[in-house]
Amino acid sequence: MGPVSEPTRPRRRGRRARPAAALAVLFGIAAYVAVHQVTGSTGTPRCSVGSGDNRYEFTMDQASNAATISAVGTTRGLPERAVTIALATALQESALRNIEHGDRDSLGLFQQRPSQGWGTPEQIMDPVYASGKFYEGLEKVPGYSRLPLTVAAQKVQRSGFPQAYAKHEPDATLLSAALTGRSPAALRCTTGKADGRPGDPARVREELVRAFGEKAAPKTVTGGPSAGRSATEPPVLMVPVESEGSAGAGADERRGWELAQWAVARSEALRITEVSYGDLVWRAGEANGDWSKAPSAAAATGGAVRIRLAR
């Protein structure tokens, strides 16, 4: 789609038109408030990174896909720059949506084509697989981390519009900083009220292992019938924090924030209601979706990421 031109400014109609316009605005606001009071919602679940003019807002579904792309990249031992390139590519190709259509036989987050050897349609529609295939191609590009983003992405994608990737670099940079853990507590999400479906510890474990490998498998599960507790107690998973590759200053802390913000990004899909790491906690349903100071009990995670599921 080409750029949308700005609407032509209306000509002034004199002072008499102003009260009518003001009343129309007031009626519009009143109608908006009335509708949202009836529905009990102030909007669809949303996420954001950054602040002010340097802010990117997106949906929970987009956040979930972005978190998967980031996790697959870091688990392969790739630098943050690789994640930024992958996220900018997916923003251009699919707007971070796992779509089942595209140009000719293109599919998924990166619009990969089965006919061009990217995999079967079923494989390409798996975000973990699709992300892995993109990084596999990127790793074959000599010096990709030093190339302009458009050049690096184009060498993998071979798009008809290679310069289009450039406009997504600022948003992709914000996303990668949060999702790789370099920017702690930078991902904010509002998920709305829970719909009553319980969280499944086994599914959360499976998704953690698929994205991050066995090192991210939760060590303990408390609450719920599977742990011999009351069915009314919500399951709690403790995800160990162990940095990938060579350990450096703050590597474990960065890994912890990577895992914690992955859990927030995937909270709607996995029925996660609370995430704690360090002395901060995120709770589903909070109006601003931000992190807050955790009570001492919640903060005592022993260096692990604490994930509470819906019951």
mmCIF file of C-alpha atoms in Angstrom:
data_model
loop_
_atom_site.group_PDB
_atom_site.id
_atom_site.type_symbol
_atom_site.label_atom_id
_atom_site.label_comp_id
_atom_site.label_asym_id
_atom_site.label_seq_id
_atom_site.Cartn_x
_atom_site.Cartn_y
_atom_site.Cartn_z
ATOM 1 C CA MET A 1 0.000 0.000 0.000
ATOM 2 C CA GLY A 2 1.348 3.459 -0.878
ATOM 3 C CA PRO A 3 1.476 6.378 1.523
ATOM 4 C CA VAL A 4 -1.866 7.934 2.414
ATOM 5 C CA SER A 5 -2.009 11.616 1.592
ATOM 6 C CA GLU A 6 -3.058 14.030 4.298
ATOM 7 C CA PRO A 7 -6.649 15.252 4.017
ATOM 8 C CA THR A 8 -7.171 18.747 2.651
ATOM 9 C CA ARG A 9 -7.810 21.285 5.393
ATOM 10 C CA PRO A 10 -11.420 22.528 5.339
ATOM 11 C CA ARG A 11 -12.011 26.172 4.654
ATOM 12 C CA ARG A 12 -13.265 28.395 7.474
ATOM 13 C CA ARG A 13 -17.028 28.776 7.539
ATOM 14 C CA GLY A 14 -17.227 31.614 9.994
ATOM 15 C CA ARG A 15 -17.919 31.852 13.694
ATOM 16 C CA ARG A 16 -21.409 30.322 13.555
ATOM 17 C CA ALA A 17 -20.010 26.960 12.538
ATOM 18 C CA ARG A 18 -17.742 26.737 15.555
ATOM 19 C CA PRO A 19 -20.414 26.054 18.248
ATOM 20 C CA ALA A 20 -21.965 23.368 16.066
ATOM 21 C CA ALA A 21 -18.584 21.743 15.555
ATOM 22 C CA ALA A 22 -17.875 21.871 19.287
ATOM 23 C CA LEU A 23 -21.226 20.241 20.051
ATOM 24 C CA ALA A 24 -20.489 17.525 17.507
ATOM 25 C CA VAL A 25 -17.180 16.795 19.188
ATOM 26 C CA LEU A 26 -18.837 16.666 22.625
ATOM 27 C CA PHE A 27 -21.530 14.294 21.357
ATOM 28 C CA GLY A 28 -18.826 12.132 19.792
ATOM 29 C CA ILE A 29 -16.896 11.931 23.063
ATOM 30 C CA ALA A 30 -20.065 11.142 24.997
ATOM 31 C CA ALA A 31 -20.957 8.363 22.572
ATOM 32 C CA TYR A 32 -17.435 6.925 22.831
ATOM 33 C CA VAL A 33 -17.578 6.899 26.641
ATOM 34 C CA ALA A 34 -21.061 5.390 26.647
ATOM 35 C CA VAL A 35 -20.062 2.574 24.329
ATOM 36 C CA HIS A 36 -16.980 1.700 26.348
ATOM 37 C CA GLN A 37 -18.878 1.841 29.636
ATOM 38 C CA VAL A 38 -21.366 -0.652 28.237
ATOM 39 C CA THR A 39 -18.687 -2.978 26.914
ATOM 40 C CA GLY A 40 -16.555 -2.626 30.050
ATOM 41 C CA SER A 41 -13.425 -1.943 27.999
ATOM 42 C CA THR A 42 -11.316 1.063 27.098
ATOM 43 C CA GLY A 43 -9.927 -0.644 24.031
ATOM 44 C CA THR A 44 -8.319 -3.813 22.830
ATOM 45 C CA PRO A 45 -5.291 -5.225 24.672
ATOM 46 C CA ARG A 46 -2.226 -3.232 23.696
ATOM 47 C CA CYS A 47 1.523 -3.128 24.248
ATOM 48 C CA SER A 48 4.087 -0.383 23.910
ATOM 49 C CA VAL A 49 7.815 0.272 24.101
ATOM 50 C CA GLY A 50 9.577 3.616 24.310
ATOM 51 C CA SER A 51 8.075 6.939 25.337
ATOM 52 C CA GLY A 52 6.972 10.271 23.918
ATOM 53 C CA ASP A 53 7.709 10.669 20.228
ATOM 54 C CA ASN A 54 10.019 7.653 20.387
ATOM 55 C CA ARG A 55 7.236 5.185 21.170
ATOM 56 C CA TYR A 56 5.858 2.172 19.335
ATOM 57 C CA GLU A 57 2.419 0.700 20.101
ATOM 58 C CA PHE A 58 1.221 -2.692 18.920
ATOM 59 C CA THR A 59 -1.226 -5.503 19.706
ATOM 60 C CA MET A 60 -0.752 -8.485 22.005
ATOM 61 C CA ASP A 61 -0.628 -10.781 18.971
ATOM 62 C CA GLN A 62 2.151 -8.698 17.436
ATOM 63 C CA ALA A 63 3.974 -8.686 20.789
ATOM 64 C CA SER A 64 3.767 -12.465 21.012
ATOM 65 C CA ASN A 65 5.253 -12.868 17.532
ATOM 66 C CA ALA A 66 7.959 -10.277 18.177
ATOM 67 C CA ALA A 67 8.963 -12.045 21.401
ATOM 68 C CA THR A 68 9.270 -15.340 19.538
ATOM 69 C CA ILE A 69 11.446 -13.784 16.829
ATOM 70 C CA SER A 70 13.717 -12.281 19.479
ATOM 71 C CA ALA A 71 13.954 -15.465 21.566
ATOM 72 C CA VAL A 72 14.879 -17.615 18.570
ATOM 73 C CA GLY A 73 17.635 -15.174 17.642
ATOM 74 C CA THR A 74 19.256 -14.936 21.074
ATOM 75 C CA THR A 75 18.974 -18.687 21.583
ATOM 76 C CA ARG A 76 21.039 -19.096 18.417
ATOM 77 C CA GLY A 77 23.664 -16.899 20.087
ATOM 78 C CA LEU A 78 23.076 -13.992 17.713
ATOM 79 C CA PRO A 79 23.588 -10.347 18.685
ATOM 80 C CA GLU A 80 20.872 -7.792 19.266
ATOM 81 C CA ARG A 81 21.546 -6.336 15.808
ATOM 82 C CA ALA A 82 20.400 -9.601 14.224
ATOM 83 C CA VAL A 83 17.160 -9.424 16.204
ATOM 84 C CA THR A 84 16.626 -5.814 15.085
ATOM 85 C CA ILE A 85 17.083 -6.830 11.441
ATOM 86 C CA ALA A 86 14.651 -9.733 11.833
ATOM 87 C CA LEU A 87 12.018 -7.601 13.574
ATOM 88 C CA ALA A 88 12.240 -4.818 10.973
ATOM 89 C CA THR A 89 11.871 -7.414 8.232
ATOM 90 C CA ALA A 90 8.790 -8.960 9.832
ATOM 91 C CA LEU A 91 7.290 -5.502 10.446
ATOM 92 C CA GLN A 92 7.536 -4.793 6.722
ATOM 93 C CA GLU A 93 6.553 -8.220 5.445
ATOM 94 C CA SER A 94 3.591 -8.972 7.715
ATOM 95 C CA ALA A 95 3.276 -6.198 10.331
ATOM 96 C CA LEU A 96 4.315 -8.918 12.834
ATOM 97 C CA ARG A 97 1.202 -10.946 12.048
ATOM 98 C CA ASN A 98 1.357 -14.624 11.160
ATOM 99 C CA ILE A 99 -0.752 -14.279 8.025
ATOM 100 C CA GLU A 100 -1.865 -17.140 5.802
ATOM 101 C CA HIS A 101 -1.644 -15.197 2.548
ATOM 102 C CA GLY A 102 0.637 -12.918 0.581
ATOM 103 C CA ASP A 103 2.189 -12.367 -2.820
ATOM 104 C CA ARG A 104 1.874 -15.609 -4.778
ATOM 105 C CA ASP A 105 2.543 -18.389 -2.221
ATOM 106 C CA SER A 106 4.134 -16.181 0.466
ATOM 107 C CA LEU A 107 3.140 -17.028 4.023
ATOM 108 C CA GLY A 108 3.754 -16.154 7.646
ATOM 109 C CA LEU A 109 5.732 -13.550 9.545
ATOM 110 C CA PHE A 110 8.469 -13.214 6.921
ATOM 111 C CA GLN A 111 6.327 -13.994 3.855
ATOM 112 C CA GLN A 112 8.454 -16.999 3.021
ATOM 113 C CA ARG A 113 7.518 -19.043 -0.038
ATOM 114 C CA PRO A 114 7.259 -22.861 -0.022
ATOM 115 C CA SER A 115 8.025 -22.873 -3.740
ATOM 116 C CA GLN A 116 11.372 -21.182 -3.031
ATOM 117 C CA GLY A 117 12.545 -23.799 -0.565
ATOM 118 C CA TRP A 118 11.680 -22.082 2.724
ATOM 119 C CA GLY A 119 9.732 -25.107 3.966
ATOM 120 C CA THR A 120 6.239 -26.529 3.871
ATOM 121 C CA PRO A 121 3.269 -24.218 4.463
ATOM 122 C CA GLU A 122 2.786 -25.796 7.893
ATOM 123 C CA GLN A 123 6.419 -25.167 8.818
ATOM 124 C CA ILE A 124 6.407 -21.577 7.616
ATOM 125 C CA MET A 125 3.269 -20.837 9.638
ATOM 126 C CA ASP A 126 5.151 -21.871 12.793
ATOM 127 C CA PRO A 127 6.751 -18.619 14.129
ATOM 128 C CA VAL A 128 9.640 -20.526 15.725
ATOM 129 C CA TYR A 129 10.488 -22.328 12.495
ATOM 130 C CA ALA A 130 10.024 -19.233 10.318
ATOM 131 C CA SER A 131 12.247 -17.150 12.591
ATOM 132 C CA GLY A 132 14.920 -19.835 12.560
ATOM 133 C CA LYS A 133 14.920 -19.940 8.764
ATOM 134 C CA PHE A 134 15.303 -16.174 8.554
ATOM 135 C CA TYR A 135 18.272 -16.213 10.933
ATOM 136 C CA GLU A 136 19.753 -19.149 9.040
ATOM 137 C CA GLY A 137 19.775 -16.990 5.940
ATOM 138 C CA LEU A 138 21.089 -13.948 7.795
ATOM 139 C CA GLU A 139 24.015 -15.890 9.249
ATOM 140 C CA LYS A 140 25.163 -16.645 5.701
ATOM 141 C CA VAL A 141 25.520 -12.930 4.937
ATOM 142 C CA PRO A 142 29.149 -11.893 5.583
ATOM 143 C CA GLY A 143 29.393 -8.995 8.037
ATOM 144 C CA TYR A 144 25.616 -8.554 8.243
ATOM 145 C CA SER A 145 25.837 -6.733 11.583
ATOM 146 C CA ARG A 146 27.883 -3.952 9.950
ATOM 147 C CA LEU A 147 25.685 -3.593 6.885
ATOM 148 C CA PRO A 148 22.813 -1.119 6.583
ATOM 149 C CA LEU A 149 19.642 -2.846 7.734
ATOM 150 C CA THR A 150 18.054 -2.635 4.295
ATOM 151 C CA VAL A 151 21.039 -4.369 2.711
ATOM 152 C CA ALA A 152 21.200 -7.158 5.302
ATOM 153 C CA ALA A 153 17.457 -7.821 5.139
ATOM 154 C CA GLN A 154 17.402 -7.751 1.349
ATOM 155 C CA LYS A 155 20.183 -10.325 1.055
ATOM 156 C CA VAL A 156 17.920 -12.747 2.940
ATOM 157 C CA GLN A 157 14.505 -11.753 1.574
ATOM 158 C CA ARG A 158 15.271 -10.637 -2.002
ATOM 159 C CA SER A 159 12.284 -8.314 -1.888
ATOM 160 C CA GLY A 160 11.025 -6.205 -4.748
ATOM 161 C CA PHE A 161 11.025 -3.179 -2.416
ATOM 162 C CA PRO A 162 14.218 -3.435 -0.340
ATOM 163 C CA GLN A 163 14.208 0.196 0.839
ATOM 164 C CA ALA A 164 10.880 -0.383 2.634
ATOM 165 C CA TYR A 165 12.683 -2.104 5.511
ATOM 166 C CA ALA A 166 14.389 1.142 6.531
ATOM 167 C CA LYS A 167 11.281 2.854 7.901
ATOM 168 C CA HIS A 168 10.832 0.070 10.476
ATOM 169 C CA GLU A 169 14.318 0.278 11.952
ATOM 170 C CA PRO A 170 13.436 2.737 14.778
ATOM 171 C CA ASP A 171 10.526 0.599 16.001
ATOM 172 C CA ALA A 172 12.517 -2.611 15.596
ATOM 173 C CA THR A 173 15.349 -1.095 17.633
ATOM 174 C CA LEU A 174 12.976 -0.270 20.501
ATOM 175 C CA LEU A 175 11.497 -3.766 20.352
ATOM 176 C CA SER A 176 14.821 -5.574 20.268
ATOM 177 C CA ALA A 177 16.196 -3.552 23.193
ATOM 178 C CA ALA A 178 13.245 -4.650 25.333
ATOM 179 C CA LEU A 179 12.866 -8.234 24.143
ATOM 180 C CA THR A 180 16.571 -9.074 24.390
ATOM 181 C CA GLY A 181 16.560 -7.730 27.953
ATOM 182 C CA ARG A 182 18.873 -4.764 27.372
ATOM 183 C CA SER A 183 16.080 -2.366 28.404
ATOM 184 C CA PRO A 184 14.609 -3.694 31.676
ATOM 185 C CA ALA A 185 10.847 -3.370 32.246
ATOM 186 C CA ALA A 186 10.520 -1.543 28.918
ATOM 187 C CA LEU A 187 7.644 -3.641 27.546
ATOM 188 C CA ARG A 188 4.239 -2.537 28.836
ATOM 189 C CA CYS A 189 1.083 -4.494 28.032
ATOM 190 C CA THR A 190 -2.549 -4.194 29.038
ATOM 191 C CA THR A 191 -4.432 -7.451 28.587
ATOM 192 C CA GLY A 192 -7.881 -6.634 29.928
ATOM 193 C CA LYS A 193 -9.939 -8.923 32.100
ATOM 194 C CA ALA A 194 -9.331 -12.665 32.064
ATOM 195 C CA ASP A 195 -11.984 -14.654 30.218
ATOM 196 C CA GLY A 196 -12.045 -17.480 32.739
ATOM 197 C CA ARG A 197 -9.801 -19.937 30.910
ATOM 198 C CA PRO A 198 -7.086 -21.393 33.183
ATOM 199 C CA GLY A 199 -3.420 -21.336 32.325
ATOM 200 C CA ASP A 200 -1.695 -24.592 31.441
ATOM 201 C CA PRO A 201 1.765 -25.009 33.048
ATOM 202 C CA ALA A 202 2.676 -27.753 30.568
ATOM 203 C CA ARG A 203 1.989 -25.489 27.608
ATOM 204 C CA VAL A 204 3.995 -22.612 29.104
ATOM 205 C CA ARG A 205 6.896 -24.990 29.696
ATOM 206 C CA GLU A 206 6.673 -26.281 26.131
ATOM 207 C CA GLU A 207 6.694 -22.759 24.679
ATOM 208 C CA LEU A 208 9.628 -21.693 26.850
ATOM 209 C CA VAL A 209 11.665 -24.700 25.762
ATOM 210 C CA ARG A 210 10.773 -24.230 22.084
ATOM 211 C CA ALA A 211 11.875 -20.595 22.180
ATOM 212 C CA PHE A 212 14.818 -20.708 24.601
ATOM 213 C CA GLY A 213 15.850 -24.356 24.896
ATOM 214 C CA GLU A 214 15.886 -26.728 27.865
ATOM 215 C CA LYS A 215 17.777 -24.263 30.069
ATOM 216 C CA ALA A 216 14.591 -22.216 30.308
ATOM 217 C CA ALA A 217 12.412 -25.103 31.507
ATOM 218 C CA PRO A 218 10.739 -24.131 34.810
ATOM 219 C CA LYS A 219 12.327 -25.843 37.800
ATOM 220 C CA THR A 220 9.242 -25.865 40.005
ATOM 221 C CA VAL A 221 5.507 -25.608 39.641
ATOM 222 C CA THR A 222 3.422 -24.676 42.669
ATOM 223 C CA GLY A 223 -0.330 -24.492 42.967
ATOM 224 C CA GLY A 224 -2.981 -26.394 41.081
ATOM 225 C CA PRO A 225 -3.914 -30.086 41.230
ATOM 226 C CA SER A 226 -0.724 -31.237 39.461
ATOM 227 C CA ALA A 227 1.333 -29.977 42.393
ATOM 228 C CA GLY A 228 -0.905 -31.577 44.993
ATOM 229 C CA ARG A 229 -2.377 -28.213 45.991
ATOM 230 C CA SER A 230 -5.900 -26.870 46.015
ATOM 231 C CA ALA A 231 -7.427 -26.385 42.591
ATOM 232 C CA THR A 232 -8.197 -22.801 43.599
ATOM 233 C CA GLU A 233 -4.507 -21.900 43.886
ATOM 234 C CA PRO A 234 -3.065 -20.467 40.654
ATOM 235 C CA PRO A 235 -0.069 -22.338 39.205
ATOM 236 C CA VAL A 236 3.261 -20.555 39.629
ATOM 237 C CA LEU A 237 6.312 -21.358 37.494
ATOM 238 C CA MET A 238 9.871 -20.412 38.410
ATOM 239 C CA VAL A 239 12.001 -19.994 35.287
ATOM 240 C CA PRO A 240 15.760 -20.213 35.920
ATOM 241 C CA VAL A 241 17.942 -17.380 34.706
ATOM 242 C CA GLU A 242 21.093 -18.549 32.985
ATOM 243 C CA SER A 243 22.675 -16.341 30.360
ATOM 244 C CA GLU A 244 23.597 -17.752 26.972
ATOM 245 C CA GLY A 245 27.154 -17.779 25.693
ATOM 246 C CA SER A 246 30.050 -16.186 27.517
ATOM 247 C CA ALA A 247 29.012 -14.589 30.800
ATOM 248 C CA GLY A 248 29.667 -10.883 31.156
ATOM 249 C CA ALA A 249 28.751 -8.132 33.563
ATOM 250 C CA GLY A 250 24.975 -8.125 33.936
ATOM 251 C CA ALA A 251 24.493 -11.052 31.541
ATOM 252 C CA ASP A 252 22.232 -12.984 33.913
ATOM 253 C CA GLU A 253 20.168 -9.881 34.672
ATOM 254 C CA ARG A 254 19.713 -9.199 30.975
ATOM 255 C CA ARG A 255 18.698 -12.822 30.443
ATOM 256 C CA GLY A 256 16.198 -12.498 33.282
ATOM 257 C CA TRP A 257 14.590 -9.457 31.696
ATOM 258 C CA GLU A 258 14.515 -11.201 28.344
ATOM 259 C CA LEU A 259 12.563 -14.095 29.865
ATOM 260 C CA ALA A 260 10.329 -11.812 31.916
ATOM 261 C CA GLN A 261 9.355 -9.612 28.983
ATOM 262 C CA TRP A 262 8.832 -12.675 26.778
ATOM 263 C CA ALA A 263 6.299 -13.846 29.381
ATOM 264 C CA VAL A 264 4.519 -10.482 29.322
ATOM 265 C CA ALA A 265 4.436 -10.436 25.515
ATOM 266 C CA ARG A 266 2.931 -13.932 25.497
ATOM 267 C CA SER A 267 0.667 -13.416 28.502
ATOM 268 C CA GLU A 268 -2.621 -13.303 26.618
ATOM 269 C CA ALA A 269 -1.917 -16.448 24.577
ATOM 270 C CA LEU A 270 -0.581 -18.408 27.568
ATOM 271 C CA ARG A 271 -3.017 -17.104 30.232
ATOM 272 C CA ILE A 272 -0.264 -15.484 32.310
ATOM 273 C CA THR A 273 -1.585 -13.094 34.956
ATOM 274 C CA GLU A 274 1.591 -11.994 36.736
ATOM 275 C CA VAL A 275 5.330 -11.841 36.021
ATOM 276 C CA SER A 276 7.956 -10.962 38.635
ATOM 277 C CA TYR A 277 11.672 -10.454 38.277
ATOM 278 C CA GLY A 278 14.077 -8.724 40.626
ATOM 279 C CA ASP A 279 12.041 -6.253 42.635
ATOM 280 C CA LEU A 280 9.478 -5.480 39.925
ATOM 281 C CA VAL A 281 6.177 -7.097 39.024
ATOM 282 C CA TRP A 282 3.816 -6.874 36.037
ATOM 283 C CA ARG A 283 0.147 -7.788 36.448
ATOM 284 C CA ALA A 284 -2.430 -8.420 33.741
ATOM 285 C CA GLY A 285 -5.356 -6.054 33.813
ATOM 286 C CA GLU A 286 -3.452 -3.051 35.173
ATOM 287 C CA ALA A 287 -4.642 0.121 33.468
ATOM 288 C CA ASN A 288 -1.260 1.300 32.218
ATOM 289 C CA GLY A 289 0.318 -2.135 31.737
ATOM 290 C CA ASP A 290 3.466 -0.939 33.473
ATOM 291 C CA TRP A 291 5.806 -2.606 35.954
ATOM 292 C CA SER A 292 5.622 -1.680 39.640
ATOM 293 C CA LYS A 293 7.571 -2.307 42.811
ATOM 294 C CA ALA A 294 6.907 -5.856 43.949
ATOM 295 C CA PRO A 295 5.951 -6.770 47.517
ATOM 296 C CA SER A 296 8.818 -8.454 49.342
ATOM 297 C CA ALA A 297 7.199 -11.891 49.010
ATOM 298 C CA ALA A 298 6.776 -11.557 45.245
ATOM 299 C CA ALA A 299 10.296 -10.206 44.860
ATOM 300 C CA ALA A 300 11.863 -13.228 46.567
ATOM 301 C CA THR A 301 12.345 -15.173 43.337
ATOM 302 C CA GLY A 302 15.861 -16.395 44.030
ATOM 303 C CA GLY A 303 17.109 -14.948 40.755
ATOM 304 C CA ALA A 304 14.434 -16.749 38.734
ATOM 305 C CA VAL A 305 11.555 -15.273 36.748
ATOM 306 C CA ARG A 306 8.278 -15.957 38.531
ATOM 307 C CA ILE A 307 5.245 -16.571 36.307
ATOM 308 C CA ARG A 308 1.738 -16.874 37.747
ATOM 309 C CA LEU A 309 -0.989 -18.365 35.558
ATOM 310 C CA ALA A 310 -4.739 -17.844 35.504
ATOM 311 C CA ARG A 311 -6.649 -20.387 37.550
#
